[in-house]
mmCIF file of C-alpha atoms and ligand atoms in Angstrom:
data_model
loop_
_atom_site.group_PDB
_atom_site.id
_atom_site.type_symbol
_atom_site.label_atom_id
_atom_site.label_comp_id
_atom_site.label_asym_id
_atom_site.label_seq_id
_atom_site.Cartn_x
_atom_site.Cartn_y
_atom_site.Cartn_z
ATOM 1 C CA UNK O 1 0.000 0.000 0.000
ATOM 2 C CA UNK O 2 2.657 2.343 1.008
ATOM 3 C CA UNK O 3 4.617 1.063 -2.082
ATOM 4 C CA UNK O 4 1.715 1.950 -4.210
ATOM 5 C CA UNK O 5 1.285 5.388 -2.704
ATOM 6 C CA UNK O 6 4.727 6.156 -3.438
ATOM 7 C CA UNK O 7 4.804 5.485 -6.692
ATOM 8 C CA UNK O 8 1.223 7.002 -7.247
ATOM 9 C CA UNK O 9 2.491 10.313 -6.383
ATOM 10 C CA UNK O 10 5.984 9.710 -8.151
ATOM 11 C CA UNK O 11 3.540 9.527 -11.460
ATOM 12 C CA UNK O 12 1.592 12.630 -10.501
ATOM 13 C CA UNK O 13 5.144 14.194 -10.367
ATOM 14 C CA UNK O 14 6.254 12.932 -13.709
ATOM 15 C CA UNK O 15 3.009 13.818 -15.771
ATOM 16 C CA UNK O 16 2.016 17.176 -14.090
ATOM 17 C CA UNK O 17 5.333 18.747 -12.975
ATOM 18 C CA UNK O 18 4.332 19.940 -9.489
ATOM 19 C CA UNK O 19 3.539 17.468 -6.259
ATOM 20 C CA UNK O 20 0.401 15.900 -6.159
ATOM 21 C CA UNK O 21 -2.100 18.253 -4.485
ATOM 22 C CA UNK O 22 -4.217 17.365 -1.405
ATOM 23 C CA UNK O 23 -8.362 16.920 -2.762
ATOM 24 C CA UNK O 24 -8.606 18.566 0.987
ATOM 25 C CA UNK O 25 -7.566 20.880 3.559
ATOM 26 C CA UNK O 26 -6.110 19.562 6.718
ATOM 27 C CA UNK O 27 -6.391 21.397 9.574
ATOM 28 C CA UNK O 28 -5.068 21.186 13.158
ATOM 29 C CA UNK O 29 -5.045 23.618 16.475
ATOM 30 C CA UNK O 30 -3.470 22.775 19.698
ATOM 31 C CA UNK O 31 -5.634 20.278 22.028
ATOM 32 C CA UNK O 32 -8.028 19.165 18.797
ATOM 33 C CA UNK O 33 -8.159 16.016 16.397
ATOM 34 C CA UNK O 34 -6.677 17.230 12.827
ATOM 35 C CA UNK O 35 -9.652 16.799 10.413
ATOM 36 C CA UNK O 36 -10.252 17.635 6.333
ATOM 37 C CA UNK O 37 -11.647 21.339 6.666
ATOM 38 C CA UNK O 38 -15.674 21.513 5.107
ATOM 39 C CA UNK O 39 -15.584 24.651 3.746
ATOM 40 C CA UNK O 40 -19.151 24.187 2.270
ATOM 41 C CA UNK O 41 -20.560 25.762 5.145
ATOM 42 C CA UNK O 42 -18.900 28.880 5.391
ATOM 43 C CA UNK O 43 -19.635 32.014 3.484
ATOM 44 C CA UNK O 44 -18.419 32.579 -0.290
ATOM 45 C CA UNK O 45 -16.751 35.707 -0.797
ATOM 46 C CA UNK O 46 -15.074 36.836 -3.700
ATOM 47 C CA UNK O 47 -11.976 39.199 -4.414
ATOM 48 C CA UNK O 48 -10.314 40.717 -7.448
ATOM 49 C CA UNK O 49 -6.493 40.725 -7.228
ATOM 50 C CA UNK O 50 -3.678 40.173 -9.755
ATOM 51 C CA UNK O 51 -0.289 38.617 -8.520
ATOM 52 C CA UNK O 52 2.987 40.492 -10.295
ATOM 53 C CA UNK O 53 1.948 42.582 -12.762
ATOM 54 C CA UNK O 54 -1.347 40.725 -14.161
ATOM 55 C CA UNK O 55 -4.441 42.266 -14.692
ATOM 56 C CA UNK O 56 -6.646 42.123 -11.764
ATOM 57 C CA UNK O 57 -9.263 38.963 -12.106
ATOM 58 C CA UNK O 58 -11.770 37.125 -9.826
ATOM 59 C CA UNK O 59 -11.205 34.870 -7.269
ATOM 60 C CA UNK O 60 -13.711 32.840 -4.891
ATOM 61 C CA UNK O 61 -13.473 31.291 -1.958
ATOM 62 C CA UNK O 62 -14.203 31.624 1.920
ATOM 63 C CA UNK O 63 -12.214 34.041 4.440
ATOM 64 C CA UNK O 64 -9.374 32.444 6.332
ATOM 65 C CA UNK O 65 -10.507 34.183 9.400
ATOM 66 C CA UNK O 66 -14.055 32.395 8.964
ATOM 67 C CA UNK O 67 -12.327 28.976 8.451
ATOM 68 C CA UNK O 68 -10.527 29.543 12.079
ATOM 69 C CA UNK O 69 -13.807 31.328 13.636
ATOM 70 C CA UNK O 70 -15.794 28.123 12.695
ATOM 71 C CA UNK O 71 -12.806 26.013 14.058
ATOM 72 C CA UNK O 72 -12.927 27.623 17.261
ATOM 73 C CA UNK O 73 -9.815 29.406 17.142
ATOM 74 C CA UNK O 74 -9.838 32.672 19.597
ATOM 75 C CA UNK O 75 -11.108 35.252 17.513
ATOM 76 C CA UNK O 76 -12.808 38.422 18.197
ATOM 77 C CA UNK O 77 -13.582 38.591 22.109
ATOM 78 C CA UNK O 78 -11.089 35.600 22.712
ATOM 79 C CA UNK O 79 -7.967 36.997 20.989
ATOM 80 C CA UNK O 80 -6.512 38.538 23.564
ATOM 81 C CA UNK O 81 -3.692 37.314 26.361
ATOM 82 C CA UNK O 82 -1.301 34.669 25.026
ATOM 83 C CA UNK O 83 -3.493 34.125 21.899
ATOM 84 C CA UNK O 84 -2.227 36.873 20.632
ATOM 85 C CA UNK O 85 0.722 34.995 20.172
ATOM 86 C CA UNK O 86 -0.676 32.474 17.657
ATOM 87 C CA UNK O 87 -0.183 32.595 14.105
ATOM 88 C CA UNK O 88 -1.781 30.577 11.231
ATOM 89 C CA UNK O 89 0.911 28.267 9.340
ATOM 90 C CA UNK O 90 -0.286 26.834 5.891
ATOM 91 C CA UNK O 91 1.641 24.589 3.799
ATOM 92 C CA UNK O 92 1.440 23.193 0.326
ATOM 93 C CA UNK O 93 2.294 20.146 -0.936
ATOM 94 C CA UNK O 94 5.870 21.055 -2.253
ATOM 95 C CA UNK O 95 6.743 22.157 1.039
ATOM 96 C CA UNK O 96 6.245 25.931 0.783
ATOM 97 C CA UNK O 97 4.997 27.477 4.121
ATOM 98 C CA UNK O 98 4.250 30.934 4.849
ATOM 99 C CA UNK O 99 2.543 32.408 8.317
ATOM 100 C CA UNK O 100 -0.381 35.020 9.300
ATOM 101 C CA UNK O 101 -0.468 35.965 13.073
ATOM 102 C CA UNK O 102 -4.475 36.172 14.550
ATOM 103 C CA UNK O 103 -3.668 39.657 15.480
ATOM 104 C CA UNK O 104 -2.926 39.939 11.387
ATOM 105 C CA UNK O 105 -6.200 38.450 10.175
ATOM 106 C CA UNK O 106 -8.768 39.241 13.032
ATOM 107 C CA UNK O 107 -11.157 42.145 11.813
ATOM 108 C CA UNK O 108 -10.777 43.828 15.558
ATOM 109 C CA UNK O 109 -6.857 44.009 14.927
ATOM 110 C CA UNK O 110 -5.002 43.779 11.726
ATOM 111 C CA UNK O 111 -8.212 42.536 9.625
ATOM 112 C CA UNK O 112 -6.133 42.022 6.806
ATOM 113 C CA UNK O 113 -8.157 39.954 3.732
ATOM 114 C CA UNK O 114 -6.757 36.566 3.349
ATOM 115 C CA UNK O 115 -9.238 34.086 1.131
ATOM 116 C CA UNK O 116 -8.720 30.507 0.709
ATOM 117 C CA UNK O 117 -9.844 30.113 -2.847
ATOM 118 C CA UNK O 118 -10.611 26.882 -4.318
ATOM 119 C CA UNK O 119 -11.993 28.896 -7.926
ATOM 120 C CA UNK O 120 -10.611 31.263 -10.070
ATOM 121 C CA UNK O 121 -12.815 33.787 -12.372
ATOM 122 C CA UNK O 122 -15.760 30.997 -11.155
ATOM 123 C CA UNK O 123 -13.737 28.165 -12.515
ATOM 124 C CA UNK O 124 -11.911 24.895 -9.832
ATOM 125 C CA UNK O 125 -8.648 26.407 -9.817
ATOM 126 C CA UNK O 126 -6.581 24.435 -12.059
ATOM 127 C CA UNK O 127 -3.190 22.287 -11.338
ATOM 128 C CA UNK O 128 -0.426 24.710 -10.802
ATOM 129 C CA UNK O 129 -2.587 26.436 -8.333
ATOM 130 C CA UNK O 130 -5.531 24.644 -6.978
ATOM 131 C CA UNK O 131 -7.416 22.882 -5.872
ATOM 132 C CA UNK O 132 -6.908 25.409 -2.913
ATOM 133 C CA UNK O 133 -4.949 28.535 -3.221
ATOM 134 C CA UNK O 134 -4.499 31.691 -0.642
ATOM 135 C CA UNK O 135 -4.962 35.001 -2.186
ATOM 136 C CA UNK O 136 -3.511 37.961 -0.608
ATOM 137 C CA UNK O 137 -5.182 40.967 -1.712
ATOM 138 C CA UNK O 138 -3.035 43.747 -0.206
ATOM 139 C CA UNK O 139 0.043 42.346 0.168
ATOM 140 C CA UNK O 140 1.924 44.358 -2.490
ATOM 141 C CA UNK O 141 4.145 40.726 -3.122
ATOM 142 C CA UNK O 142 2.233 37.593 -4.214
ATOM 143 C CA UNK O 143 4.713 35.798 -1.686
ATOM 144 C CA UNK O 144 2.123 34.185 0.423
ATOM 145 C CA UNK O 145 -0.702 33.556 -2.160
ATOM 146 C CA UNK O 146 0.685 29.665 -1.048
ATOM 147 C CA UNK O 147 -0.888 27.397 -3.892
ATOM 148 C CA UNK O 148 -1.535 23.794 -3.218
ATOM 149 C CA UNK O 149 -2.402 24.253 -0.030
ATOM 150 C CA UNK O 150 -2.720 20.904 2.270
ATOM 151 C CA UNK O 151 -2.698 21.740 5.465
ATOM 152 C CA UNK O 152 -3.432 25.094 7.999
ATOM 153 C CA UNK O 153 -2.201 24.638 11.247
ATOM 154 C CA UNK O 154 -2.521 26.828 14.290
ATOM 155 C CA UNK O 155 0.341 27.036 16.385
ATOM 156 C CA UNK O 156 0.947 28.448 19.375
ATOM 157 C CA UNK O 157 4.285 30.724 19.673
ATOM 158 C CA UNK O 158 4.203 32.460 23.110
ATOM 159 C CA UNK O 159 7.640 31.754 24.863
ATOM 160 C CA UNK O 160 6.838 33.739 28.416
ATOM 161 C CA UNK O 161 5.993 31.391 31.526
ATOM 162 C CA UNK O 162 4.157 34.325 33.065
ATOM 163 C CA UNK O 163 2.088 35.231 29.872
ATOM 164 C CA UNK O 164 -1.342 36.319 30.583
ATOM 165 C CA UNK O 165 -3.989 33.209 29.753
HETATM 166 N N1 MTE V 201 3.083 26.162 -3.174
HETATM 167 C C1 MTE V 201 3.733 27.255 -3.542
HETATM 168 N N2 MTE V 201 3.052 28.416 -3.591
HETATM 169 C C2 MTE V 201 3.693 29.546 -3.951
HETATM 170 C C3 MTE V 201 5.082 29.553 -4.228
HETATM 171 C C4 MTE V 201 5.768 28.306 -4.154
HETATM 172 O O1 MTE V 201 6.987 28.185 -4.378
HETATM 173 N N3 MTE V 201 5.043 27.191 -3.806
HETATM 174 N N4 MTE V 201 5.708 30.716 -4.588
HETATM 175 C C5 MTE V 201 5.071 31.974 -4.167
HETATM 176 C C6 MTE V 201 5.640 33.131 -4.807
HETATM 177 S S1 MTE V 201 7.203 33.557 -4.302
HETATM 178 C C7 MTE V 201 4.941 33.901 -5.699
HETATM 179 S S2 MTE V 201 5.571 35.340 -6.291
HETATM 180 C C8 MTE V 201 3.623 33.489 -6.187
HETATM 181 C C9 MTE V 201 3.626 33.410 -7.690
HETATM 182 O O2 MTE V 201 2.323 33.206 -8.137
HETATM 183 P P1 MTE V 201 2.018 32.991 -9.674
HETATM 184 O O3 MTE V 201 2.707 31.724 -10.093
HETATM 185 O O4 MTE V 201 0.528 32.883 -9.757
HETATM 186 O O5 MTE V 201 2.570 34.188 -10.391
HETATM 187 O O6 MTE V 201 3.219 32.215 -5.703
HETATM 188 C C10 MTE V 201 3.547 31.978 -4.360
HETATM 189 N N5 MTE V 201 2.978 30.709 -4.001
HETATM 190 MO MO1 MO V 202 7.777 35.369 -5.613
#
């Protein structure tokens, strides 16, 4: 089986160029079972960006604050103490990672627009990027518009023993 996997995603390498993509979105927080996010019940939203110098076009997806709100992570009221020492790593499936603190992405702080698309002018997002992407509106570099994206992960980064709760 393992064998098989292996050379499954050896093939996916040879015939598509990139690592084989997750079909879902792992996620995992401190003190909860990692589970295949169901983004089917969150809110559609839709943004218009263009990464380098392309022409601005339509993404659609959900709000990564939404994903963590409906995951429980401390948001709004709750972000505050040593949550706001918790950031938001995602990774894709050729190893790329990149980070967004809570502070960054909750509306009451940085409220900066992070989507976790899985379309692209209303179309599945195609190899290269899909089938989920992060799209960075307002970052003036398309650095973190992580494609393939397997796995969000909140992590926990305070260091003080006497932190606040
Ligand atoms: N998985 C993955 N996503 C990635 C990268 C990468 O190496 N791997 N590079 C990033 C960088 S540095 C940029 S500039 C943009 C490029 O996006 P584009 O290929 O749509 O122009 O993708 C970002 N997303
Ligand atoms: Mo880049």
């Amino acid at each position: 089986m393992k064998r098989f996997t292996g050379l499954a995603m050896l093939a996916g390498l040879v015939f598509t160029g990139h690592a084989l993509a997750a079909d879902a979105v792992r996620y995992t927080a401190p003190g909860k079972a990692s589970a295949d996010l169901d983004m089917a019940s969150l809110p559609r939203v839709e943004v218009t960006a263009g990464a380098h110098g392309d022409a601005p076009s339509a993404w659609q997806g959900v709000n990564l604050i939404d994903v963590l709100r409906a995951q429980g992570a401390p948001v709004g009221k709750a972000l505050r103490g040593k949550a706001l020492a918790e950031f938001v790593r995602i990774t894709a499936a050729d190893g790329y990672q990149v980070i967004f603190s809570l502070g960054e992405l909750d509306p009451d702080f940085g409220g900066r627009k992070v989507v976790l698309v899985d379309r692209h002018e209303g179309k599945p997002l195609d190899a290269k990027d899909g089938p989920y992407r992060v799209v960075v509106p307002d970052d003036s570099r398309p650095a973190r518009w992580i494609r393939n994206v397997t796995a969000i992960e909140l992590v926990e980064a305070s260091t003080a023993e006497h932190a606040k709760p």
